Coordinates of C-alpha atoms in Angstrom, one line a residue:
X532 CA -16.6 5.4 -8.6
X533 CA -15.1 3.6 -5.6
X534 CA -16.0 0.1 -6.9
X535 CA -14.5 0.9 -10.3
X536 CA -11.3 2.3 -8.7
X537 CA -11.0 -0.8 -6.5
X538 CA -11.4 -3.0 -9.6
X539 CA -8.6 -1.0 -11.4
X540 CA -6.4 -1.5 -8.3
X541 CA -7.1 -5.3 -8.1
X542 CA -6.5 -5.7 -11.9
X543 CA -3.2 -3.9 -11.6
X544 CA -2.1 -6.1 -8.7
X545 CA -2.9 -9.2 -10.7
X546 CA -0.9 -8.0 -13.7
X547 CA 2.0 -7.1 -11.4
X548 CA 2.0 -10.5 -9.9
X549 CA 2.0 -12.0 -13.5
X550 CA 5.2 -10.0 -14.1
X551 CA 6.7 -11.5 -10.9
X552 CA 5.6 -15.0 -12.1
X553 CA 7.2 -14.4 -15.5
X554 CA 10.7 -14.7 -13.9
X555 CA 12.2 -11.6 -15.4
X556 CA 14.3 -9.5 -13.0
X557 CA 16.4 -6.3 -12.6
X558 CA 15.8 -3.4 -15.0
X559 CA 13.5 -5.4 -17.3
X560 CA 11.3 -6.3 -14.3
X561 CA 10.9 -2.8 -13.1
X562 CA 10.3 -1.4 -16.6
X563 CA 7.5 -3.9 -17.1
X564 CA 5.9 -3.1 -13.7
X565 CA 6.1 0.6 -14.6
X566 CA 4.2 0.0 -17.8
X567 CA 1.5 -2.0 -16.0
X568 CA 1.1 0.5 -13.1
X569 CA 1.1 3.5 -15.5
X570 CA -1.6 2.0 -17.6
X571 CA -3.7 1.4 -14.5
X572 CA -3.1 5.0 -13.3
X573 CA -4.2 6.5 -16.7
X574 CA -7.2 4.2 -16.7
X575 CA -8.2 5.5 -13.3
X576 CA -7.6 9.2 -14.1
X577 CA -9.3 9.0 -17.5
X578 CA -12.5 7.7 -15.8
X579 CA -12.8 10.7 -13.5
X580 CA -14.8 13.0 -15.9
X581 CA -17.2 10.2 -16.6
X582 CA -17.9 9.1 -13.0
X583 CA -19.2 11.0 -10.0
X584 CA -18.6 10.6 -6.3
X585 CA -21.7 9.8 -4.3
X586 CA -20.7 11.9 -1.4
X587 CA -17.9 13.6 0.4
X588 CA -16.9 10.4 2.2
X589 CA -16.4 8.6 -1.1
X590 CA -14.3 11.4 -2.6
X591 CA -12.1 11.4 0.5
X592 CA -11.7 7.6 0.3
X593 CA -10.7 7.9 -3.3
X594 CA -8.1 10.6 -3.0
X595 CA -6.8 9.5 0.4
X596 CA -6.6 5.8 -0.1
X597 CA -7.2 4.3 -3.5
X598 CA -5.6 6.8 -6.0
X599 CA -2.4 7.1 -3.9
X600 CA -2.0 3.3 -3.9
X601 CA -2.0 3.1 -7.7
X602 CA -0.1 6.4 -8.2
X603 CA 2.6 5.2 -5.7
X604 CA 3.2 2.1 -7.8
X605 CA 4.1 4.2 -10.8
X606 CA 6.4 6.4 -8.7
X607 CA 8.0 3.5 -7.0
X608 CA 8.9 1.7 -10.2
X609 CA 10.3 5.0 -11.6
X610 CA 12.6 5.2 -8.6
X611 CA 13.5 1.5 -9.0
X612 CA 14.4 1.9 -12.6
X613 CA 16.7 4.8 -11.7
X614 CA 18.2 2.7 -8.9
X615 CA 18.9 -0.2 -11.3
X616 CA 20.6 2.2 -13.8
X617 CA 22.8 3.6 -11.0
X618 CA 23.6 0.3 -9.4
X619 CA 27.3 -0.4 -9.5
X620 CA 28.6 -3.9 -10.5
X621 CA 28.4 -6.2 -7.6
X622 CA 32.1 -7.0 -7.4
X623 CA 32.9 -5.6 -4.0
X624 CA 30.4 -6.2 -1.2
X625 CA 31.6 -3.2 0.9
X626 CA 31.2 -0.8 -2.1
X627 CA 27.7 -2.2 -2.8
X628 CA 26.6 -1.8 0.8
X629 CA 27.9 1.8 0.8
X630 CA 25.8 2.5 -2.3
X631 CA 22.7 1.1 -0.6
X632 CA 23.3 3.0 2.6
X633 CA 23.7 6.3 0.7
X634 CA 20.4 5.7 -1.1
X635 CA 18.8 4.9 2.2
X636 CA 19.9 8.3 3.6
X637 CA 18.7 10.0 0.4
X638 CA 15.2 8.5 0.5
X639 CA 14.9 9.0 4.2
X640 CA 15.6 12.7 3.5
X641 CA 13.0 12.8 0.7
X642 CA 10.4 11.2 3.0
X643 CA 11.2 13.6 5.8
X644 CA 10.0 16.5 3.5
X645 CA 6.5 15.2 4.0
X646 CA 6.7 14.7 7.8
X647 CA 3.6 16.6 8.6
X648 CA 1.4 14.8 6.1
X649 CA 3.2 11.5 6.9
X650 CA 2.3 11.8 10.6
X651 CA -1.3 12.7 9.7
X652 CA -1.7 9.5 7.7
X653 CA 0.2 7.2 10.0
X654 CA -1.8 8.4 13.0
X655 CA -5.0 7.6 11.1
X656 CA -6.3 11.1 11.6
X657 CA -9.3 12.3 9.6
X658 CA -10.3 15.7 11.0
X659 CA -8.8 17.6 8.1
X660 CA -9.7 15.1 5.3
X661 CA -12.3 17.5 3.8
X662 CA -9.6 20.0 3.1
X663 CA -6.8 17.7 2.2
X664 CA -8.5 15.1 0.1
X665 CA -11.3 16.7 -1.8
X666 CA -11.4 19.1 -4.8
X667 CA -12.3 22.0 -2.5
X668 CA -8.9 23.6 -3.1
X669 CA -8.7 24.7 0.5
X670 CA -5.7 22.5 1.4
X671 CA -3.3 25.5 1.3
X672 CA -5.1 26.8 4.5
X673 CA -3.5 24.0 6.5
X674 CA -0.9 22.3 4.3
X675 CA 1.1 24.1 1.6
X676 CA 1.7 21.9 -1.5
X677 CA 3.5 22.3 -4.8
X678 CA 1.0 24.0 -7.1
X679 CA 2.2 21.8 -10.0
X680 CA 0.4 19.0 -8.3
X681 CA -2.9 20.8 -8.9
X682 CA -2.6 20.3 -12.7
X683 CA -3.2 16.6 -12.4
X684 CA -7.0 16.6 -13.3
X685 CA -7.7 18.8 -10.3
X686 CA -6.4 16.1 -8.0
X687 CA -5.9 17.4 -4.4
X688 CA -2.2 18.1 -4.0
X689 CA -2.1 16.1 -0.7
X690 CA -3.3 13.0 -2.6
X691 CA -0.3 13.2 -4.9
X692 CA 2.0 13.7 -2.0
X693 CA 0.6 10.7 -0.1
X694 CA 1.5 8.7 -3.2
X695 CA 5.1 9.9 -2.9
X696 CA 5.2 9.0 0.8
X697 CA 4.0 5.4 -0.1
X698 CA 6.6 5.2 -2.9
X699 CA 9.5 6.3 -0.8
X700 CA 8.5 4.0 2.1
X701 CA 8.4 1.1 -0.4
X702 CA 11.9 2.0 -1.7
X703 CA 13.2 2.2 1.8
X704 CA 11.7 -1.2 2.6
X705 CA 13.5 -2.6 -0.5
X706 CA 16.8 -1.1 0.5
X707 CA 16.6 -2.4 4.1
X708 CA 15.9 -5.9 2.7
X709 CA 18.7 -5.6 0.1
X710 CA 21.2 -4.5 2.8
X711 CA 20.2 -7.4 5.1
X712 CA 20.4 -10.0 2.3
X713 CA 23.7 -8.6 1.0
X714 CA 25.2 -8.9 4.5
X715 CA 24.0 -12.4 4.9
X716 CA 24.8 -13.5 1.3
X717 CA 21.3 -14.7 0.7
X718 CA 19.0 -13.4 -2.0
X719 CA 15.3 -13.9 -1.7
X720 CA 13.2 -14.5 -4.8
X721 CA 9.8 -12.8 -5.4
X722 CA 7.1 -15.1 -4.2
X723 CA 4.7 -16.6 -6.7
X724 CA 1.2 -16.4 -5.4
X725 CA -1.6 -18.8 -6.3
X726 CA -4.8 -16.9 -5.6
X727 CA -6.9 -18.2 -2.6
X728 CA -10.6 -17.8 -1.9
X729 CA -11.7 -16.4 1.4
X730 CA -14.8 -18.3 2.3
X731 CA -15.5 -16.8 5.7
X732 CA -17.1 -13.4 6.3
X733 CA -15.3 -10.1 5.5
X734 CA -15.7 -9.1 9.2
X735 CA -13.8 -12.2 10.1
X736 CA -10.9 -11.3 7.8
X737 CA -10.8 -7.8 9.2
X738 CA -10.8 -9.2 12.8
X739 CA -7.8 -11.4 11.7
X740 CA -6.0 -8.4 10.2
X741 CA -6.3 -6.4 13.4
X742 CA -5.1 -9.4 15.4
X743 CA -2.0 -9.8 13.3
X744 CA -1.3 -6.1 13.6
X745 CA -1.8 -5.8 17.3
X746 CA 0.2 -8.9 18.1
X747 CA 3.2 -7.6 16.2
X748 CA 3.2 -10.9 14.2
X749 CA 4.1 -9.1 11.0
X750 CA 7.2 -6.9 10.6
X751 CA 7.6 -6.7 14.4
X752 CA 4.4 -4.7 14.6
X753 CA 5.8 -1.9 12.5
X754 CA 3.4 -2.4 9.5
X755 CA 0.2 -0.3 9.8
X756 CA -3.2 -1.9 9.5
X757 CA -3.9 -0.4 6.1
X758 CA -1.0 -2.3 4.5
X759 CA -2.0 -5.5 6.2
X760 CA -5.6 -5.2 5.0
X761 CA -4.5 -4.2 1.5
X762 CA -2.2 -7.3 1.4
X763 CA -5.1 -9.6 2.5
X764 CA -7.4 -8.0 -0.1
X765 CA -4.8 -8.8 -2.8
X766 CA -4.1 -12.3 -1.7
X767 CA -7.8 -13.3 -1.5
X768 CA -9.0 -10.9 -4.2
X769 CA -11.6 -9.4 -2.0
X770 CA -12.8 -5.9 -1.2
X771 CA -13.0 -5.3 2.5
X772 CA -14.6 -1.8 2.2
X773 CA -14.4 0.6 5.1
X774 CA -12.5 -1.7 7.5
X775 CA -12.1 1.0 10.1
X776 CA -15.9 1.2 10.5
X777 CA -16.2 -2.6 10.6
X778 CA -13.6 -2.7 13.3
X779 CA -15.6 -0.2 15.4
X780 CA -18.6 -2.5 15.1
X781 CA -16.5 -5.4 16.2
X782 CA -15.4 -3.5 19.3
X783 CA -19.0 -2.8 20.4
X784 CA -20.7 -6.1 19.3
X785 CA -22.5 -8.2 21.9
X786 CA -20.9 -11.4 23.1
X787 CA -17.3 -12.1 22.3
X788 CA -15.5 -9.3 20.5
X789 CA -13.1 -11.9 19.1
X790 CA -15.6 -14.4 17.7
X791 CA -13.5 -15.4 14.7
X792 CA -10.3 -15.8 16.7
X793 CA -12.3 -17.9 19.2
X794 CA -13.6 -20.0 16.4
X795 CA -10.1 -20.5 15.0
X796 CA -8.8 -21.7 18.4
X797 CA -11.7 -24.1 18.9
X798 CA -11.3 -25.5 15.4
X799 CA -7.5 -26.1 15.9
X800 CA -8.1 -27.7 19.3
X801 CA -10.7 -30.0 17.8
X802 CA -8.4 -30.9 15.0
X803 CA -5.6 -31.8 17.4
X804 CA -8.0 -33.9 19.5
X805 CA -9.1 -35.8 16.4
X806 CA -5.5 -36.5 15.5
X807 CA -4.7 -37.6 19.1
X808 CA -7.6 -40.0 19.0

């Protein structure tokens, strides 16, 4: 089930990037992205009755990590469509900035409604996963959720709310970027990505991901490791599996715990020496 779900996720990201590369923007862009993500979500949900989880760990991984990522894309693009429909004509910079700041306050408030679950996810806790992210229906013992969420193919309510958290975070990231670009008068274009092939080991890529996160080299260190890994998986079209467990193995391995980073440094120094010669 996990491999199939990861394939659906990767295929969705490829199609979303194709929408970016098409050059459309604004309302048409978000509507097309909504269609792509909704199709992927239905494909995933429709497969549930036909596929079984191998064990509890796989079920938790599906409902805690994979499904919310796809579901959140649908929710995010719904919010962005509404935002585009409400957006005032950009004739006065001050009025437009006020509009963006009001939306920022609104989505920050929406996100705050899930502060308990948000903290649980951000702190990478797992001790209540069996209750929150399986079909055991015991989540209400520790985390009350909207019962309407339970109607979604017996999906754990917490899984649906994680999707909302991810969607609201993404909207807030968009608003922060839009405010900064409006103030500076510069508008960034969505990047067009040519897919690259990672030819080192998966362990090496995970080591690099943790190095980037711990060094605060991306987003001033405010981006969590899961988002960095997901981005690298997308860029290189690779499945890094349970990267948390791999990192634990990196921490306790014999010899250098930063073997790949050491190799990078040696390779760069060698390259510089060759150029100097």
